[in-house]
Amino acid sequence: MDTERENHQPLEHSLDSLLRPKVWDEYIGQENIKKNLNILIEAARERGQMPEHVLLYGPAGLGKTTLVYIIGSVLGVPVQTASGPMIERAGDIVSLASTLESGGVLFIDEIHRLNKNIEETLYPIMESGGISIMVGKGPTARSVHINLPPIVIIAATTQVGKLSTPLRTRFSGGIMRLLPYNEEEIAHILIRSAERLDVVLENTAATALAQRSRSTPRTANYLLKRVRDYAQVHNKPSITAEVVRAALADRDIDEYGLTAEDRNVLTTIQEIFNGGPVGVQTLATTLSEDTQTVEEVYEPFLVQIGLLERTPRGRSITQKGIEYLKNKKD
Ligand code: ADP
């Protein structure tokens, strides 16, 4: 094995860092959000303050984390990352905030999964930059006020509806929704990523990949890497539309970007639940998945392209979904 060469090749996960935009110019699309964030940052800078707290929401892989790091670098401050379900005690928030010694960005991902008691600890931090905690027990217990460095909290969620109103309203800098990307934007992202990965991606191939990328940059980059593997193993010097079709057919990904698992969701609703409506928990159990995976991985895109419908009584397959499955069988 050529260990010398291997040692110099980036690992798969560091490829993600290679592909992640680091500056505004590399961040494609989401023009409205970029404009509003720039105004927020610029206005705060002119006042010599940190910007107010921001909540970003939208499906996974649309670029929320990437935005947070770009904001950190524009502000010239460090970013400390935490994830809602991993914050177990009020003290965790305090220590996270205090690691940002001279101020910075505290990024709380998946904030909808934050424990309700911890949520209340966040309020004073968000409002006054300090927190009072009880120290000791019984008669000697006392409240100690801790001043924290000036931080901006940027939170991200895939499910904004699960946040309580008091928490939502404390994001005074704005609640910003990331929108699905159009095919042109995704093709643009793919072309940039191909340059970074040093592979030749023909324009028609970029379009074919963009059509199958579910309007999501993370999926686009994932598919590009898989198609690159296929081209390499089959000794193809460049990625053509034909290579895209062959590589993705091998992975059972169709022309809409739907996988065998996506089709299984639709088939299950149609065949086991007579087209629905079926409650999400029952659906998840039948699919042997957890509810969160159904809600966050499968549903958003199936709903976006009109194959699935969310109703108050549960999930139903649409007429378009029924026709899609019928065409697959023919
Ligand atoms: P999220 O936090 O919303 O799940 P990420 O910020 O982790 O999404 O984005 C996933 C990947 O997609 C990033 O690593 C980056 O390479 C790519 N990406 C996301 N948004 C953009 C964009 N607007 N322009 C270019 N690449 C992007």
Coordinates of C-alpha atoms and ligand atoms in Angstrom, one line a residue:
M1 CA 0.0 0.0 0.0
D2 CA 1.3 3.5 -0.9
T3 CA 1.2 4.8 2.7
E4 CA 3.2 8.0 1.7
R5 CA 0.5 8.9 -0.8
E6 CA -2.4 7.9 1.6
N7 CA -1.0 10.1 4.3
H8 CA -1.3 13.1 2.1
Q9 CA -4.9 12.5 0.9
P10 CA -7.7 14.3 2.7
L11 CA -10.0 12.1 4.6
E12 CA -13.7 11.9 3.6
H13 CA -14.8 14.2 6.5
S14 CA -12.1 16.8 5.8
L15 CA -13.5 16.9 2.3
D16 CA -16.6 18.4 3.8
S17 CA -14.5 21.1 5.3
L18 CA -12.9 21.7 1.9
L19 CA -16.3 22.1 0.3
R20 CA -17.8 24.3 3.0
P21 CA -17.9 28.0 1.9
K22 CA -15.8 30.2 4.2
V23 CA -16.8 33.7 2.9
W24 CA -20.0 35.4 1.7
D25 CA -19.0 35.2 -2.0
E26 CA -18.7 31.4 -1.9
Y27 CA -22.1 31.1 -0.2
I28 CA -24.5 30.7 -3.1
G29 CA -28.2 31.7 -3.0
Q30 CA -30.3 32.7 0.1
E31 CA -29.8 36.3 -1.0
N32 CA -32.5 37.7 1.4
I33 CA -30.9 36.1 4.4
K34 CA -27.4 37.2 3.4
K35 CA -28.7 40.8 2.9
N36 CA -30.5 40.9 6.3
L37 CA -27.6 39.4 8.2
N38 CA -25.2 41.9 6.7
I39 CA -27.4 44.8 7.8
L40 CA -27.6 43.3 11.3
I41 CA -23.8 42.8 11.5
E42 CA -22.9 46.2 9.9
A43 CA -25.4 48.2 12.1
A44 CA -24.1 46.5 15.3
R45 CA -20.5 47.1 14.2
E46 CA -21.1 50.8 13.7
R47 CA -22.6 51.0 17.3
G48 CA -19.6 49.0 18.6
Q49 CA -21.8 46.2 19.8
M50 CA -22.4 42.5 19.1
P51 CA -25.4 41.8 16.8
E52 CA -28.6 40.6 18.4
H53 CA -29.4 36.9 18.6
V54 CA -30.6 35.1 15.4
L55 CA -32.6 32.0 14.8
L56 CA -32.1 30.1 11.5
Y57 CA -34.6 27.5 10.4
G58 CA -35.1 25.1 7.5
P59 CA -34.5 21.5 6.6
A60 CA -31.1 19.8 7.2
G61 CA -28.3 20.4 4.7
L62 CA -29.5 23.9 3.5
G63 CA -26.5 25.8 4.9
K64 CA -27.4 26.9 8.5
T65 CA -24.1 25.8 10.1
T66 CA -22.2 27.2 7.2
L67 CA -23.8 30.6 7.7
V68 CA -22.9 30.6 11.4
Y69 CA -19.2 30.1 10.7
I70 CA -19.3 32.8 8.0
I71 CA -20.9 35.2 10.6
G72 CA -18.2 34.3 13.1
S73 CA -15.5 35.0 10.6
V74 CA -17.0 38.3 9.5
L75 CA -17.3 39.4 13.1
G76 CA -13.7 38.1 13.7
V77 CA -14.8 36.1 16.8
P78 CA -14.7 32.4 17.7
V79 CA -17.7 30.2 17.3
Q80 CA -18.5 27.7 20.1
T81 CA -20.9 24.9 19.0
A82 CA -23.4 23.1 21.1
S83 CA -26.3 20.9 20.2
G84 CA -29.7 21.2 22.0
P85 CA -30.0 17.6 23.2
M86 CA -26.5 17.5 24.5
I87 CA -26.9 20.5 26.9
E88 CA -28.0 18.7 30.1
R89 CA -27.5 21.3 32.9
A90 CA -27.8 25.0 33.3
G91 CA -24.1 25.0 34.1
D92 CA -23.3 23.6 30.6
I93 CA -24.6 26.8 29.1
V94 CA -22.6 28.9 31.5
S95 CA -19.4 27.0 30.7
L96 CA -20.0 27.1 27.0
A97 CA -20.6 30.9 27.1
S98 CA -17.6 31.5 29.3
T99 CA -15.2 29.6 27.0
L100 CA -15.9 32.5 24.6
E101 CA -13.7 34.6 26.8
S102 CA -13.7 37.8 24.8
G103 CA -17.1 37.4 23.3
G104 CA -18.1 35.4 20.3
V105 CA -20.8 33.3 18.7
L106 CA -22.5 30.5 20.7
F107 CA -24.1 28.3 18.1
I108 CA -26.9 26.1 19.4
D109 CA -27.9 23.5 16.8
E110 CA -31.2 21.6 17.0
I111 CA -32.5 24.1 19.6
H112 CA -36.0 22.5 19.4
R113 CA -34.5 19.6 21.3
L114 CA -33.3 21.7 24.2
N115 CA -34.6 20.7 27.6
K116 CA -37.3 23.1 28.8
N117 CA -35.5 23.9 32.2
I118 CA -32.4 24.8 30.3
E119 CA -34.4 27.0 28.0
E120 CA -35.3 29.2 31.0
T121 CA -31.6 29.5 31.9
L122 CA -31.0 30.9 28.4
Y123 CA -33.5 33.8 28.8
P124 CA -31.4 36.0 31.2
I125 CA -28.2 35.2 29.2
M126 CA -30.0 36.4 26.0
E127 CA -31.4 39.5 27.7
S128 CA -28.7 40.8 30.0
G129 CA -25.6 38.8 29.3
G130 CA -25.6 37.4 32.8
I131 CA -27.1 34.6 34.9
S132 CA -27.9 34.0 38.6
I133 CA -27.4 30.5 39.9
M134 CA -27.9 29.0 43.3
V135 CA -24.8 27.9 45.1
G136 CA -24.8 25.6 48.1
K137 CA -27.8 23.9 49.9
G138 CA -30.2 24.5 52.8
P139 CA -29.7 27.6 55.0
T140 CA -26.3 28.5 53.4
A141 CA -27.6 28.5 49.8
R142 CA -27.2 31.8 48.1
S143 CA -27.7 33.2 44.6
V144 CA -24.6 34.2 42.7
H145 CA -24.7 36.5 39.7
I146 CA -22.3 35.6 36.9
N147 CA -21.5 38.1 34.2
L148 CA -20.8 36.5 30.9
P149 CA -18.8 38.0 28.0
P150 CA -20.9 39.6 25.3
I151 CA -22.0 36.8 23.1
V152 CA -24.4 36.4 20.2
I153 CA -26.5 33.3 20.2
I154 CA -27.3 31.9 16.8
A155 CA -29.6 28.9 17.0
A156 CA -30.7 26.6 14.2
T157 CA -33.7 24.3 14.0
T158 CA -35.4 22.1 11.4
Q159 CA -38.7 22.4 13.4
V160 CA -39.4 26.0 14.3
G161 CA -42.9 25.1 15.4
K162 CA -41.5 23.1 18.3
L163 CA -40.0 26.2 19.9
S164 CA -41.9 27.9 22.7
T165 CA -43.1 31.5 22.0
P166 CA -40.9 33.0 24.9
L167 CA -37.8 31.4 23.4
R168 CA -38.7 32.4 19.8
T169 CA -39.3 36.0 20.7
R170 CA -35.9 36.4 22.3
F171 CA -34.2 36.1 18.9
S172 CA -34.5 39.8 18.5
G173 CA -32.0 39.9 15.6
G174 CA -34.4 38.0 13.4
I175 CA -35.9 34.6 12.7
M176 CA -34.7 33.6 9.2
R177 CA -36.0 30.9 7.1
L178 CA -33.7 29.1 4.6
L179 CA -35.4 28.2 1.4
P180 CA -34.8 25.2 -0.9
Y181 CA -32.3 26.0 -3.7
N182 CA -33.3 26.1 -7.4
E183 CA -31.5 23.9 -9.9
E184 CA -29.3 26.7 -11.2
E185 CA -28.0 27.5 -7.7
I186 CA -27.3 23.8 -7.0
A187 CA -25.5 23.4 -10.3
H188 CA -23.4 26.4 -9.3
I189 CA -22.5 24.8 -6.0
L190 CA -21.7 21.5 -7.8
I191 CA -19.4 23.3 -10.2
R192 CA -17.5 25.0 -7.4
S193 CA -17.3 21.7 -5.4
A194 CA -16.0 19.8 -8.5
E195 CA -13.2 22.4 -8.8
R196 CA -12.3 21.9 -5.2
L197 CA -12.3 18.2 -5.6
D198 CA -10.2 18.5 -8.8
V199 CA -12.6 16.5 -11.0
V200 CA -14.0 17.5 -14.4
L201 CA -17.7 17.9 -14.3
E202 CA -19.4 18.6 -17.6
N203 CA -22.2 21.2 -17.6
T204 CA -24.9 18.6 -18.6
A205 CA -23.7 16.4 -15.8
A206 CA -24.0 19.3 -13.3
T207 CA -27.6 19.8 -14.5
A208 CA -28.4 16.1 -14.2
L209 CA -26.9 16.0 -10.7
A210 CA -28.7 19.2 -9.7
Q211 CA -32.0 17.7 -10.7
R212 CA -31.4 14.8 -8.3
S213 CA -30.1 16.8 -5.4
R214 CA -33.4 17.5 -3.6
S215 CA -32.8 21.2 -3.7
T216 CA -30.2 20.7 -0.9
P217 CA -26.5 21.6 -1.1
R218 CA -25.4 18.8 1.3
T219 CA -27.2 16.2 -0.9
A220 CA -25.6 17.7 -4.0
N221 CA -22.1 17.4 -2.6
Y222 CA -22.8 13.9 -1.4
L223 CA -24.0 12.8 -4.8
L224 CA -21.0 14.5 -6.5
K225 CA -18.6 12.6 -4.2
R226 CA -20.4 9.3 -5.0
V227 CA -20.4 10.0 -8.7
R228 CA -16.7 10.9 -8.5
D229 CA -16.0 7.5 -6.9
Y230 CA -17.9 5.7 -9.7
A231 CA -16.0 7.6 -12.4
Q232 CA -12.7 6.8 -10.8
V233 CA -13.4 3.1 -10.4
H234 CA -14.7 2.9 -14.0
N235 CA -11.7 4.9 -15.4
K236 CA -13.8 7.7 -16.7
P237 CA -11.7 10.8 -17.2
S238 CA -14.6 13.2 -16.6
I239 CA -18.1 13.2 -15.2
T240 CA -20.7 13.3 -18.0
A241 CA -24.5 13.2 -17.7
E242 CA -24.3 9.5 -18.7
V243 CA -21.9 8.8 -15.8
V244 CA -24.3 10.6 -13.4
R245 CA -27.2 8.4 -14.6
A246 CA -25.3 5.2 -14.4
A247 CA -23.7 5.9 -10.9
L248 CA -27.0 7.0 -9.4
A249 CA -29.0 4.1 -10.9
D250 CA -26.5 1.8 -9.2
R251 CA -27.5 3.4 -5.9
D252 CA -31.2 3.2 -6.7
I253 CA -31.6 7.0 -6.8
D254 CA -34.1 8.1 -9.4
E255 CA -34.5 11.2 -11.6
Y256 CA -36.1 13.2 -8.8
G257 CA -33.4 12.2 -6.3
L258 CA -35.7 9.8 -4.5
T259 CA -34.2 6.7 -2.9
A260 CA -35.6 3.3 -2.2
E261 CA -36.3 4.4 1.4
D262 CA -38.3 7.4 0.1
R263 CA -40.4 5.1 -2.1
N264 CA -40.9 2.7 0.8
V265 CA -42.5 5.5 2.8
L266 CA -45.0 6.2 -0.1
T267 CA -45.6 2.5 -0.7
T268 CA -46.3 1.8 3.0
I269 CA -48.8 4.7 3.2
Q270 CA -50.5 3.5 0.0
E271 CA -50.6 -0.2 0.6
I272 CA -50.7 -0.7 4.4
F273 CA -52.7 2.4 5.3
N274 CA -54.9 2.7 2.2
G275 CA -53.2 6.0 1.2
G276 CA -53.6 7.5 4.7
P277 CA -54.1 9.6 6.7
V278 CA -51.8 7.8 9.2
G279 CA -50.3 9.2 12.3
V280 CA -46.5 9.9 12.1
Q281 CA -45.8 7.6 15.1
T282 CA -47.7 4.6 13.6
L283 CA -46.0 5.3 10.2
A284 CA -42.5 5.4 11.9
T285 CA -43.1 2.1 13.8
T286 CA -44.3 0.4 10.6
L287 CA -41.2 1.6 8.8
S288 CA -39.0 0.6 11.8
E289 CA -37.7 4.1 11.9
D290 CA -37.9 6.7 14.7
T291 CA -40.4 9.6 14.4
Q292 CA -37.6 12.2 14.1
T293 CA -36.1 10.4 11.0
V294 CA -39.5 10.3 9.3
E295 CA -40.2 14.0 10.1
E296 CA -36.8 15.3 9.3
V297 CA -35.3 13.0 6.7
Y298 CA -38.1 11.6 4.6
E299 CA -41.1 14.0 4.9
P300 CA -39.7 17.4 4.0
F301 CA -38.7 16.6 0.4
L302 CA -41.7 14.3 -0.3
V303 CA -44.0 17.2 0.9
Q304 CA -42.0 19.8 -1.1
I305 CA -42.4 17.9 -4.4
G306 CA -46.0 17.2 -3.7
L307 CA -46.0 13.5 -3.3
L308 CA -47.0 13.5 0.4
E309 CA -49.4 15.6 2.4
R310 CA -49.3 16.5 6.1
T311 CA -52.8 16.9 7.5
P312 CA -54.0 17.3 11.1
R313 CA -55.1 13.7 11.0
G314 CA -51.8 12.4 9.8
R315 CA -49.9 11.8 6.6
S316 CA -51.5 11.0 3.2
I317 CA -50.2 10.1 -0.2
T318 CA -51.3 12.7 -2.8
Q319 CA -52.7 12.0 -6.3
K320 CA -49.3 12.9 -7.7
G321 CA -47.7 10.4 -5.3
I322 CA -50.0 7.7 -6.5
E323 CA -49.1 8.4 -10.1
Y324 CA -45.4 8.5 -9.2
L325 CA -45.6 5.0 -7.7
K326 CA -47.7 3.7 -10.7
N327 CA -45.0 5.0 -13.2
K328 CA -42.3 3.2 -11.2
K329 CA -44.1 -0.1 -11.4
D330 CA -44.8 0.2 -15.2
Ligands
ADP1 P1 -27.2 22.6 7.8 O1 -26.5 23.2 9.0 O2 -28.4 23.5 7.4 O3 -27.7 21.2 8.0 P2 -24.7 22.9 6.5 O4 -24.4 24.3 6.7 O5 -24.0 21.9 7.3 O6 -26.3 22.6 6.6 O7 -24.5 22.6 4.9 C1 -24.2 21.4 4.4 C2 -23.1 21.5 3.3 O8 -23.7 22.0 2.1 C3 -21.9 22.4 3.7 O9 -20.8 21.7 4.2 C4 -21.6 23.1 2.4 O10 -20.5 22.4 1.8 C5 -22.8 23.0 1.5 N1 -23.5 24.3 1.5 C6 -24.6 24.6 2.2 N2 -25.1 25.8 1.9 C7 -24.3 26.2 0.8 C8 -24.4 27.4 0.0 N3 -25.3 28.4 0.1 N4 -23.4 27.5 -1.0 C9 -22.5 26.5 -1.2 N5 -22.4 25.4 -0.4 C10 -23.3 25.3 0.6

